[in-house]
Coordinates of C-alpha atoms and ligand atoms in Angstrom, one line a residue:
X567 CA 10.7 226.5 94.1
X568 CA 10.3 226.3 97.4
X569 CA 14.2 226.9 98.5
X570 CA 14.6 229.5 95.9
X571 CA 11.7 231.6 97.7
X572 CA 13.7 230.9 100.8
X573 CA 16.7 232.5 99.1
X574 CA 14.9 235.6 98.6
X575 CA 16.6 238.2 100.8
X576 CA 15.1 239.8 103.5
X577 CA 14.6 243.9 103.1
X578 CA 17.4 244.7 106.0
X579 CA 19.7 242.9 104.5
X580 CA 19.2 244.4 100.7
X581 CA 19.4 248.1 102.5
X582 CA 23.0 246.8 103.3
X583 CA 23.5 247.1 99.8
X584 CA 25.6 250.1 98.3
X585 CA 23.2 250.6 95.4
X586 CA 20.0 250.7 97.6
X587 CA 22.7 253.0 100.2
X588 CA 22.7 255.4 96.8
X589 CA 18.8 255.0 95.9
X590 CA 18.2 256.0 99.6
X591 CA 20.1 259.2 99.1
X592 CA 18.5 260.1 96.2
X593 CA 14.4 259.3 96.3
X594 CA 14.4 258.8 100.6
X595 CA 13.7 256.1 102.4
X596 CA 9.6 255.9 101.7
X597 CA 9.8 255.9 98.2
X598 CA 12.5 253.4 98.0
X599 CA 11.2 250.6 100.6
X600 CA 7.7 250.6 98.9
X601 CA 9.9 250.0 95.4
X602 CA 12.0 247.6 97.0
X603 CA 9.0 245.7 97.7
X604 CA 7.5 245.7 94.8
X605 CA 11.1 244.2 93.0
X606 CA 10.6 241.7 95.5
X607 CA 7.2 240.7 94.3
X608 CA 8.5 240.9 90.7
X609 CA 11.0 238.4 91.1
X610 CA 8.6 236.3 93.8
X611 CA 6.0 236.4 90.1
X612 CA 8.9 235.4 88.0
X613 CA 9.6 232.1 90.6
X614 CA 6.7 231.3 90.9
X615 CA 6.2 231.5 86.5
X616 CA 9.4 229.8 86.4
X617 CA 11.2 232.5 84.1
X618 CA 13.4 233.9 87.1
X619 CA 16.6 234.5 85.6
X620 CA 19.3 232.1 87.2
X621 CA 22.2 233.5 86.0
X622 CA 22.6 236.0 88.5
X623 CA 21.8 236.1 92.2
X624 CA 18.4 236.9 93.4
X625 CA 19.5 240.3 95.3
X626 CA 20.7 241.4 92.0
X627 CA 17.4 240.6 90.1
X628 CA 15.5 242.3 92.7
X629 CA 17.7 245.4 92.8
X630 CA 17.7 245.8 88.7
X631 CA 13.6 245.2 88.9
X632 CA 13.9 247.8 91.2
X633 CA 16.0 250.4 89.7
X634 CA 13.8 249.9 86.4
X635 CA 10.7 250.5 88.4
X636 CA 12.0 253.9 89.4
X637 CA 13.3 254.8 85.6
X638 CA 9.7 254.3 84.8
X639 CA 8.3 256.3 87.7
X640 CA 10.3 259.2 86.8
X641 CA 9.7 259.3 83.0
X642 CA 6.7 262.2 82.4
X643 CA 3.6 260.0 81.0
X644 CA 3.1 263.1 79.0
X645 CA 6.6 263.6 77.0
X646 CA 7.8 264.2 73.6
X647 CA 7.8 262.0 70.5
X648 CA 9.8 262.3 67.1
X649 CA 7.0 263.0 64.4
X650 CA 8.2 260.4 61.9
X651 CA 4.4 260.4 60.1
X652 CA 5.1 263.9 57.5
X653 CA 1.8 264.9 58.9
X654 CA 2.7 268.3 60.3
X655 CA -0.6 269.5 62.0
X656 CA -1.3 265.8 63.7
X657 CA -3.8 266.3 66.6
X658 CA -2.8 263.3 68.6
X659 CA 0.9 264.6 68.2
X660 CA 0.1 267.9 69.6
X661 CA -0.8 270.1 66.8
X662 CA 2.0 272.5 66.0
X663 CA 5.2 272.7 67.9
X664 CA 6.4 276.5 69.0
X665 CA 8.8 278.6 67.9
X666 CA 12.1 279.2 70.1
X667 CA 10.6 282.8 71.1
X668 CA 7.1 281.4 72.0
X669 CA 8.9 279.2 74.1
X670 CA 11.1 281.2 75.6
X671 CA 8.1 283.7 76.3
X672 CA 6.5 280.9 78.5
X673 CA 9.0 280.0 79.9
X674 CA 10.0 283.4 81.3
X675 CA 6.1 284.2 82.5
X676 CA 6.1 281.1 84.0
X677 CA 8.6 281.8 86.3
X678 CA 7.9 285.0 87.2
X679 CA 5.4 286.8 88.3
X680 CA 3.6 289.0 85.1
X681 CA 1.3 291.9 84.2
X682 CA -1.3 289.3 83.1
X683 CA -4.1 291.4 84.5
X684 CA -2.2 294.8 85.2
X685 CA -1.8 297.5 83.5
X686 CA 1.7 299.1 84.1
X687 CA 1.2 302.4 82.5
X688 CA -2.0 303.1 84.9
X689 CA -1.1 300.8 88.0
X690 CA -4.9 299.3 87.2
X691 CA -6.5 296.3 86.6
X692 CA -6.0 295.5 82.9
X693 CA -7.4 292.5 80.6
X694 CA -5.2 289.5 79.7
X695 CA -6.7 289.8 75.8
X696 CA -5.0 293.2 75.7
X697 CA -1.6 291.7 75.3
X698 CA -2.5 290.4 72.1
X699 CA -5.5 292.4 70.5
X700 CA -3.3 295.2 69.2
X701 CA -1.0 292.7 67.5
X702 CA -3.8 291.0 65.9
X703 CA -5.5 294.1 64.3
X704 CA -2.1 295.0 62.9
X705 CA -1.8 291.8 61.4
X706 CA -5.3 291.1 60.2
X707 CA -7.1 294.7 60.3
X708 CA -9.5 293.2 62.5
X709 CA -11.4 295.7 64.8
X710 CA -11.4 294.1 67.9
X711 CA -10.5 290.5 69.3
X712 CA -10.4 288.2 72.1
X713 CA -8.8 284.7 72.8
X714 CA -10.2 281.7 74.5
X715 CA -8.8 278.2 75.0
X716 CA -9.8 277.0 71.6
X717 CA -11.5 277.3 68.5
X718 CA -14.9 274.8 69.9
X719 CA -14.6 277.4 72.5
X720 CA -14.5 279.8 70.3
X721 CA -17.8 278.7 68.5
X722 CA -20.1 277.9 71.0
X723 CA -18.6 281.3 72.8
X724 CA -20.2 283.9 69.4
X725 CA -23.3 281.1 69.7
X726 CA -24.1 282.2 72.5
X727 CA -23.6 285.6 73.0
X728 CA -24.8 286.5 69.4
X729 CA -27.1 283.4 68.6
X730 CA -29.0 282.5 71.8
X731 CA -33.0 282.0 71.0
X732 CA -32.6 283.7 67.6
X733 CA -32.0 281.6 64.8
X734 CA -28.2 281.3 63.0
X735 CA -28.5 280.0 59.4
X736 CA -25.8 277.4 58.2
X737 CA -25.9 275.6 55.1
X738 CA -26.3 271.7 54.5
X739 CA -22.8 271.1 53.4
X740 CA -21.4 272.5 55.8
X741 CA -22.8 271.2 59.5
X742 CA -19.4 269.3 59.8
X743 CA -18.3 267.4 62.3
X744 CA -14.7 267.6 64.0
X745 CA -12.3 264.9 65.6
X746 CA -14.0 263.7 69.0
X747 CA -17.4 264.9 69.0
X748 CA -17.2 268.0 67.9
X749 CA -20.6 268.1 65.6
X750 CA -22.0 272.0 64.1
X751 CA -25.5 271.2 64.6
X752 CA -24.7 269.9 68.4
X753 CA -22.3 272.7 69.5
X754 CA -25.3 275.2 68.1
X755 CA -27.6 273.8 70.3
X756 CA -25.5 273.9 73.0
X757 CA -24.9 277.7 72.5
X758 CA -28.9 278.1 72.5
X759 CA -29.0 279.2 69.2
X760 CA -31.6 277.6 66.8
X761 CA -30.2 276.1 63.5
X762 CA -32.0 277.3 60.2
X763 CA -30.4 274.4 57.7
X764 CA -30.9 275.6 54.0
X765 CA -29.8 274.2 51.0
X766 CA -28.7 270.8 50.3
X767 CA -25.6 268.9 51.3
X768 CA -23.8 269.6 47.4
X769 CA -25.2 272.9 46.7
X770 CA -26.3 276.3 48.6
X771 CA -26.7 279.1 47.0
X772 CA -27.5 282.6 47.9
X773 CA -31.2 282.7 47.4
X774 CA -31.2 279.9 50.4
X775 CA -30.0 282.2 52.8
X776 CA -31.9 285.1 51.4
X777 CA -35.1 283.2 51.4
X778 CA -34.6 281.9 55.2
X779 CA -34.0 285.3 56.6
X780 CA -36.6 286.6 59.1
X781 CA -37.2 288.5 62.2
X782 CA -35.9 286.4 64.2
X783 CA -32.6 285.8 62.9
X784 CA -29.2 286.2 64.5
X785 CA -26.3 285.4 62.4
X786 CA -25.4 283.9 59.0
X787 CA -22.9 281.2 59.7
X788 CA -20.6 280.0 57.6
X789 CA -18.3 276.9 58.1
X790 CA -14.9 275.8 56.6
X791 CA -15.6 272.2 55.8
X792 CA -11.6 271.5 56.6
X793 CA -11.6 268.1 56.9
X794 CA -13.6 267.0 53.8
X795 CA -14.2 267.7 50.2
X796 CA -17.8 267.2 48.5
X797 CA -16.7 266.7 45.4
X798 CA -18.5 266.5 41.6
X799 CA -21.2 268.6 40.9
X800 CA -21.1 271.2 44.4
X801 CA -21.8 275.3 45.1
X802 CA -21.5 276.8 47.7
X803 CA -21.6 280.6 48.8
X804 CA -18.8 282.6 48.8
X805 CA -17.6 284.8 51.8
X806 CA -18.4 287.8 49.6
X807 CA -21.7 287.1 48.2
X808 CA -22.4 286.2 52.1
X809 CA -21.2 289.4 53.8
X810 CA -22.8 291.6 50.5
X811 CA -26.3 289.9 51.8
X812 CA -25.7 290.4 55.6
X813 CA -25.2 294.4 54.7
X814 CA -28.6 294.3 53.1
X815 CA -30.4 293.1 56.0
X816 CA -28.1 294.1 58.4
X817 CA -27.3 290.7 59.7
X818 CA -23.5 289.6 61.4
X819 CA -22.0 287.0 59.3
X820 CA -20.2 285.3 61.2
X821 CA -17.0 282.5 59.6
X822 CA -15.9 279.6 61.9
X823 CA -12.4 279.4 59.8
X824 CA -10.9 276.3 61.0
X825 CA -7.5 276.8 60.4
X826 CA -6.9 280.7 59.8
X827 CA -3.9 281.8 57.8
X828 CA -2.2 284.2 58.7
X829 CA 1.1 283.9 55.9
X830 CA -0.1 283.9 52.1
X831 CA 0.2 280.1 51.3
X832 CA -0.9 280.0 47.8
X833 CA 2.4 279.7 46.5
X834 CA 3.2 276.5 48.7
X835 CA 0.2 274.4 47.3
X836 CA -2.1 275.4 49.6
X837 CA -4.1 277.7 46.7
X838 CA -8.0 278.2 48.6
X839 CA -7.1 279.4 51.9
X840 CA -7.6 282.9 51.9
X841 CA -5.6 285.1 54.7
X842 CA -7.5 285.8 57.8
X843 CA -6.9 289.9 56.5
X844 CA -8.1 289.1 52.9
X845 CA -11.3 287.6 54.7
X846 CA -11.8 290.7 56.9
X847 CA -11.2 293.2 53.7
X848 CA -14.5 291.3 52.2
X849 CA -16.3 292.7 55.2
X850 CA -16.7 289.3 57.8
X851 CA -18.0 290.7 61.0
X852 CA -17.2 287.8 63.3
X853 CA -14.3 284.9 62.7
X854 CA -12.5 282.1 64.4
X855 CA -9.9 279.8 64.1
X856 CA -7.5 277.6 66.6
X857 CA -4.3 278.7 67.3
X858 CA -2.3 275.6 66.6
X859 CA -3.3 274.6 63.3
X860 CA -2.0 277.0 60.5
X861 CA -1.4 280.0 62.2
X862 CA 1.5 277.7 64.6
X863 CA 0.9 278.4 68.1
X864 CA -0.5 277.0 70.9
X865 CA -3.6 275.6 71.6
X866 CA -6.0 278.7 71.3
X867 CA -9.7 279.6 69.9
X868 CA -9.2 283.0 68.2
X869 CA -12.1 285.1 67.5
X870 CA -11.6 288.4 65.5
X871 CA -14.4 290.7 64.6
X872 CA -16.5 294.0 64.9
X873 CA -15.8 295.6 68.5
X874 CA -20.2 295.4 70.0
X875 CA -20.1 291.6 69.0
X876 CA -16.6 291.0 70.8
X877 CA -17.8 293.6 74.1
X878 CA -20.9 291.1 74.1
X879 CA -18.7 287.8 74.1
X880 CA -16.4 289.7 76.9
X881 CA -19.7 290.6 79.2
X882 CA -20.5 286.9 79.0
X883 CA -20.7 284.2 81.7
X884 CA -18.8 281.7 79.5
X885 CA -15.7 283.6 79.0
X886 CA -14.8 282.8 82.2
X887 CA -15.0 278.8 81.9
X888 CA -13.1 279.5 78.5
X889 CA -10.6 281.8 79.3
X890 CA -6.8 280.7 78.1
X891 CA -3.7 281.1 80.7
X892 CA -1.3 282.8 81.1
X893 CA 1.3 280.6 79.3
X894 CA -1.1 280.3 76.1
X895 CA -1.0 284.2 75.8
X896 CA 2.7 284.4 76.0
X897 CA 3.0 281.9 73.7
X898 CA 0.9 283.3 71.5
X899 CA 2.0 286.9 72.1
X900 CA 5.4 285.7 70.9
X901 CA 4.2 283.3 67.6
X902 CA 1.8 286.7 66.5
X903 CA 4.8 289.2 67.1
X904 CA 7.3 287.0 64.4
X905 CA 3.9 287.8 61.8
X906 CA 5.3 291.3 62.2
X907 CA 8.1 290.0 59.3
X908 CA 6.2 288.8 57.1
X909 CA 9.9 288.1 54.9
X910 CA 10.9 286.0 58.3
X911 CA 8.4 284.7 59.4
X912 CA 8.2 281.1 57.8
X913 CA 11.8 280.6 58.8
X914 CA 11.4 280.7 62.4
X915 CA 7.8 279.6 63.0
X916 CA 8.5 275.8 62.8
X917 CA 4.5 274.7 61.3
X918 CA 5.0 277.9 58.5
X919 CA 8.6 276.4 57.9
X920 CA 7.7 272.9 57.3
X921 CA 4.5 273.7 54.9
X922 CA 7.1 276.1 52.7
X923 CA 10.6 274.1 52.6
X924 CA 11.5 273.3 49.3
X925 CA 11.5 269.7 47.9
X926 CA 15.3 270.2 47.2
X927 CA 16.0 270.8 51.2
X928 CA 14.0 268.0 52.0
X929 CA 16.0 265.6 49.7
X930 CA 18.8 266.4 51.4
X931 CA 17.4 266.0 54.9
X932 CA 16.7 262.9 53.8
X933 CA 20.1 262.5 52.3
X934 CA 21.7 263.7 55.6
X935 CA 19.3 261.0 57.6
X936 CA 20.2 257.9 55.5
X937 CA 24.0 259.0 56.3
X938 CA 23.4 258.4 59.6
X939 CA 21.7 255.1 59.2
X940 CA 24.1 253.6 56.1
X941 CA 25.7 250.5 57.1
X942 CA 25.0 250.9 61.0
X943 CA 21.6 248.7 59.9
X944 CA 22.4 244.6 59.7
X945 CA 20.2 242.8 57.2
X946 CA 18.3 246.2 56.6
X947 CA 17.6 247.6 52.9
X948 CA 17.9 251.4 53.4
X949 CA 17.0 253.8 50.6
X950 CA 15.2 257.3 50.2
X951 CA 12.0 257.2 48.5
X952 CA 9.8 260.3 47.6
X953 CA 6.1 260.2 48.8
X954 CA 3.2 262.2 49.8
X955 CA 2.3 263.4 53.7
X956 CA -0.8 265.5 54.6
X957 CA -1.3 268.6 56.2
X958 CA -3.4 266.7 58.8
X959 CA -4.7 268.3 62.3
X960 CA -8.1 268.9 60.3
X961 CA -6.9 271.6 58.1
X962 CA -7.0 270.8 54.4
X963 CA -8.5 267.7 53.2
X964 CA -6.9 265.8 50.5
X965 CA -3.7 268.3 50.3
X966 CA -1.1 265.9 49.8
X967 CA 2.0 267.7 50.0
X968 CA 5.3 266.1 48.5
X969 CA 8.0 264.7 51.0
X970 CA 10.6 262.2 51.3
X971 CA 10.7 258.4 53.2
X972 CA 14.0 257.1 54.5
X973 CA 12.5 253.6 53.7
X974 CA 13.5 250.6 55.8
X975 CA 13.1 246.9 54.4
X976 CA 13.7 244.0 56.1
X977 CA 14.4 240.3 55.0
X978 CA 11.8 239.6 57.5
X979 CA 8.3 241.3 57.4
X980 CA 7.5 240.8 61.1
X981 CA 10.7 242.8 62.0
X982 CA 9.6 245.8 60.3
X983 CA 6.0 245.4 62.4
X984 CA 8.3 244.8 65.5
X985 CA 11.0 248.0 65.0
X986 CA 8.1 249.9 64.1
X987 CA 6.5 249.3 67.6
X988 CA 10.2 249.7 69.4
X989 CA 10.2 253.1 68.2
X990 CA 6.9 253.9 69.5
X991 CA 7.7 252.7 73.0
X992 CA 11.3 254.0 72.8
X993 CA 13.2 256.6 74.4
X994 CA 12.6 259.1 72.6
X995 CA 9.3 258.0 71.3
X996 CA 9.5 257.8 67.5
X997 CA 6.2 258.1 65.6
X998 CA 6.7 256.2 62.0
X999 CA 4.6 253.8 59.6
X1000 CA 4.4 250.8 57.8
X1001 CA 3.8 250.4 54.0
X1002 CA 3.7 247.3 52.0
X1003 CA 6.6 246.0 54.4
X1004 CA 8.6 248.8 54.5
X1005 CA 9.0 251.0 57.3
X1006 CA 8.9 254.5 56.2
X1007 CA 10.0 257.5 58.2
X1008 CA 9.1 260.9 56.7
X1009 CA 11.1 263.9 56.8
X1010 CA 8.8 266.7 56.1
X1011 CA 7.6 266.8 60.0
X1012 CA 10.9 266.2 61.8
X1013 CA 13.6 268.7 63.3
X1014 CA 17.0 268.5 61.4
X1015 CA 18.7 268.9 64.7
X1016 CA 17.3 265.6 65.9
X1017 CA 18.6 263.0 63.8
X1018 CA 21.5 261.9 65.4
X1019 CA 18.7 261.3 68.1
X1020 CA 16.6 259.4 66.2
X1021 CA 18.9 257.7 64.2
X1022 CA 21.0 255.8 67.6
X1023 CA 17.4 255.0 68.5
X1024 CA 16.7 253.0 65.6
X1025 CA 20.5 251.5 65.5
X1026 CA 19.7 250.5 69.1
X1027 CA 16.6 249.0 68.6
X1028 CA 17.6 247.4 66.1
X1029 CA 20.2 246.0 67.6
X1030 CA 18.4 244.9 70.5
X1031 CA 15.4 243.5 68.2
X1032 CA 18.2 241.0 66.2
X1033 CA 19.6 239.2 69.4
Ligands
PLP1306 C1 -10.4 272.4 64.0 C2 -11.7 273.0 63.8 C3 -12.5 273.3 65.0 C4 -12.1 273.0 66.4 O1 -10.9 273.7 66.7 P1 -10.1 273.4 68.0 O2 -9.1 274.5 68.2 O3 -9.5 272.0 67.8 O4 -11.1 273.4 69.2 C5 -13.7 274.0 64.8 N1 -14.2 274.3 63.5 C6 -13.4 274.0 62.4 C7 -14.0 274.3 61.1 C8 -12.2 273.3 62.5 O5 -11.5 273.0 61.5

């Protein structure tokens, strides 16, 4: 052990080396000396463990440790990932991926400088919310609107500026909680508003809100219970019934919406989720809903609703600490204008376009996958099965929507467990799952026009997992 660490080439010496001449050039001299050293301790580990490989010279070993370091260094720790699961809306995936408009729109704002607070026609100061606000009261006949960075922004936001020290009435069954920690009854508190529970967790009726109604209340507050179903013998109030009572004693009903559809999806088995315009016809005065669940955006909270609750929201302090970017408004901007064409829409907005595809086009996605894979897979059973994926991101519990599995089996079980993490760590990451042995990768979430991507990942892996 002893002579090998003797063997271990000095730093002047490996500088001498053409490859470490080329590194230089690239990364500069800092960078690569520190890296350097820290192949040299690799390899000094590996004697000292006894797994130094003796095949090839020591300088080599340190050099290869080295140049891996710096492929890792320069790989974004935030980066993309195939979405292999069929959930489309998956919040540790990143919600909904953009259109090529909405991505070109924040791309071309962030470049430049923009008229995020400007006002060209006047030479003034102007409000970032006005670049989207006429677009959404076309699209949803809202009165007035405002954005923030998301929809538990959005909440606490109308808490506070409609709710604070009065009471807001919520039914049982619905004081939900969200992902994280994300919890109704909390987030009220938070927004100084006092919670007036009424009826039970299965059933609420009208007469429970009526009957709780006093001086000192605020808002009626209804929520969507998006990611769970009471089931069996339930009732709850309807939107209508709610804003029909509000009239009478001139209270603000105000529905956090969860998802918020903006495209009719009834005929794509989503059947109970109303447009957000439908919703506003029946008279809401205040709603909100995230901007990358079913409306396929980016990450925004927004709130539509009668024009004195949204000038109260705008005159307070928390807009500030909520406000969305630059980048989120373009983005959104662009995803709102392609609602325009309402014939088009689901064609370019990629979330809209993989909740309506047809199960005809995703046989044949699946079809064109397999293609890829036949016969490049050694001891691997490869078929297309059809299953079931979810919706997923919160937004509608229990929808199962059909979808199709290239399905991988293996001869043996603990390489399917093994590929299955390969892809994960991969480059590019793929996201897929195990069931009963077989590895299944869904098609209903992934972009036709990255399967010859995906599929020389797996082959590699593959590969690389069998020797
Ligand atoms: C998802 C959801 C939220 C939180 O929205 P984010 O945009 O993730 O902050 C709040 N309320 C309901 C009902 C939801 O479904």
């Amino acid at each position: 052990m002893n002579e090998l660490f003797k063997q271990i080439p000095s730093v002047d010496i490996l500088l001498k080396n053409q490859t470490v001449k080329d590194l230089l050039e690239t990364y500069g001299r800092e960078y690569v000396l520190a890296t350097i050293r820290k192949g040299i301790n690799e390899v000094r580990e590996n004697i000292k463990a006894g797994t130094i490989n003796m095949e090839t010279s020591l300088e080599k070993e340190i050099l290869n440790k080295t140049k891996a370091i710096i492929n890792k260094d320069e790989k974004m720790n935030l980066r993309p990932v195939l979405n292999g699961t069929g959930t489309i809306l998956h919040t540790n995936l990143g919600r909904a991926t953009l259109s090529k408009k909405a991505i070109d729109a924040i791309v071309s704002v962030a470049s430049e400088s923009s008229n995020l607070e400007l006002n060209l026609e006047t030479g003034k100061r102007g409000s970032r919310y006005d670049h989207v606000v006429s677009l959404l009261q076309e699209l949803t006949g809202c009165e007035d609107a405002i954005v923030v960075n998301n929809n538990a922004a959005a909440v606490l936001l109308i808490l506070a500026s409609i709710s604070s020290e009065k009471e807001s009435i919520v039914s049982r069954g619905e004081l939900v909680e969200i992902g994280g920690s994300f919890r109704i009854p909390e987030v009220m508190a938070l927004g100084g508003a006092i919670l007036k529970e009424v009826g039970t967790t299965n059933k609420t009726h009208l007469k429970d809100y009526a009957e709780n109604i006093n001086k000192n209340t605020a808002l009626l507050v209804k929520v969507h219970t998006s990611n769970f179903a009471i089931k069996g013998f339930t009732e709850s109030v309807s939107t209508k019934e709610l804003g029909e009572l509000g009239k009478k004693y001139n209270i603000p009903i105000y529905y956090d919406l969860g998802s918020g559809a903006l495209y009719d999806l009834k005929n794509y088995g989503i059947p109970n989720e109303p447009t957000v315009k439908i919703l506003i016809e029946e008279g809401l005065d205040i709603l909100s809903f995230s901007g990358d669940k079913l409306l396929g955006g980016p990450q925004a909270g927004i709130i539509l609703g009668k024009k004195a609750f949204i000038e109260k929201m705008k005159k307070h302090q928390l807009l500030r600490a909520f406000r969305v970017d630059k980048l989120t408004l373009a983005a959104l901007e662009a995803t709102l204008r392609e609602y325009l064409d309402m014939d088009k829409v689901a064609e370019v907005n990629p979330t809209l376009e993989k909740l309506t595809v047809s199960k005809e086009t995703l046989q044949h996605k699946g079809e064109l996958l397999c293609s890829f894979l036949e016969n490049q897979l050694k001891d691997v059973t490869l078929t297309l099965i059809e299953t079931e994926a979810l919706v997923g991101g919160g937004s509608l519990p229990e929808l199962l929507f059909p979808s199709y599995c290239v399905s991988l089996e293996f001869n043996n079980n603990s390489l399917g467990q093994k590929l299955l993490e390969a892809l994960r760590k991969g480059n590019p990451s793929i996201m897929c799952r195990m069931h009963q042995d077989a590895l299944l990768i869904d098609i209903r979430a992934l972009e036709k026009d990255k399967f010859t991507k995906i599929s020389e990942s797996i082959i590699k892996e593959w590969e690389t997992l069998l020797k």
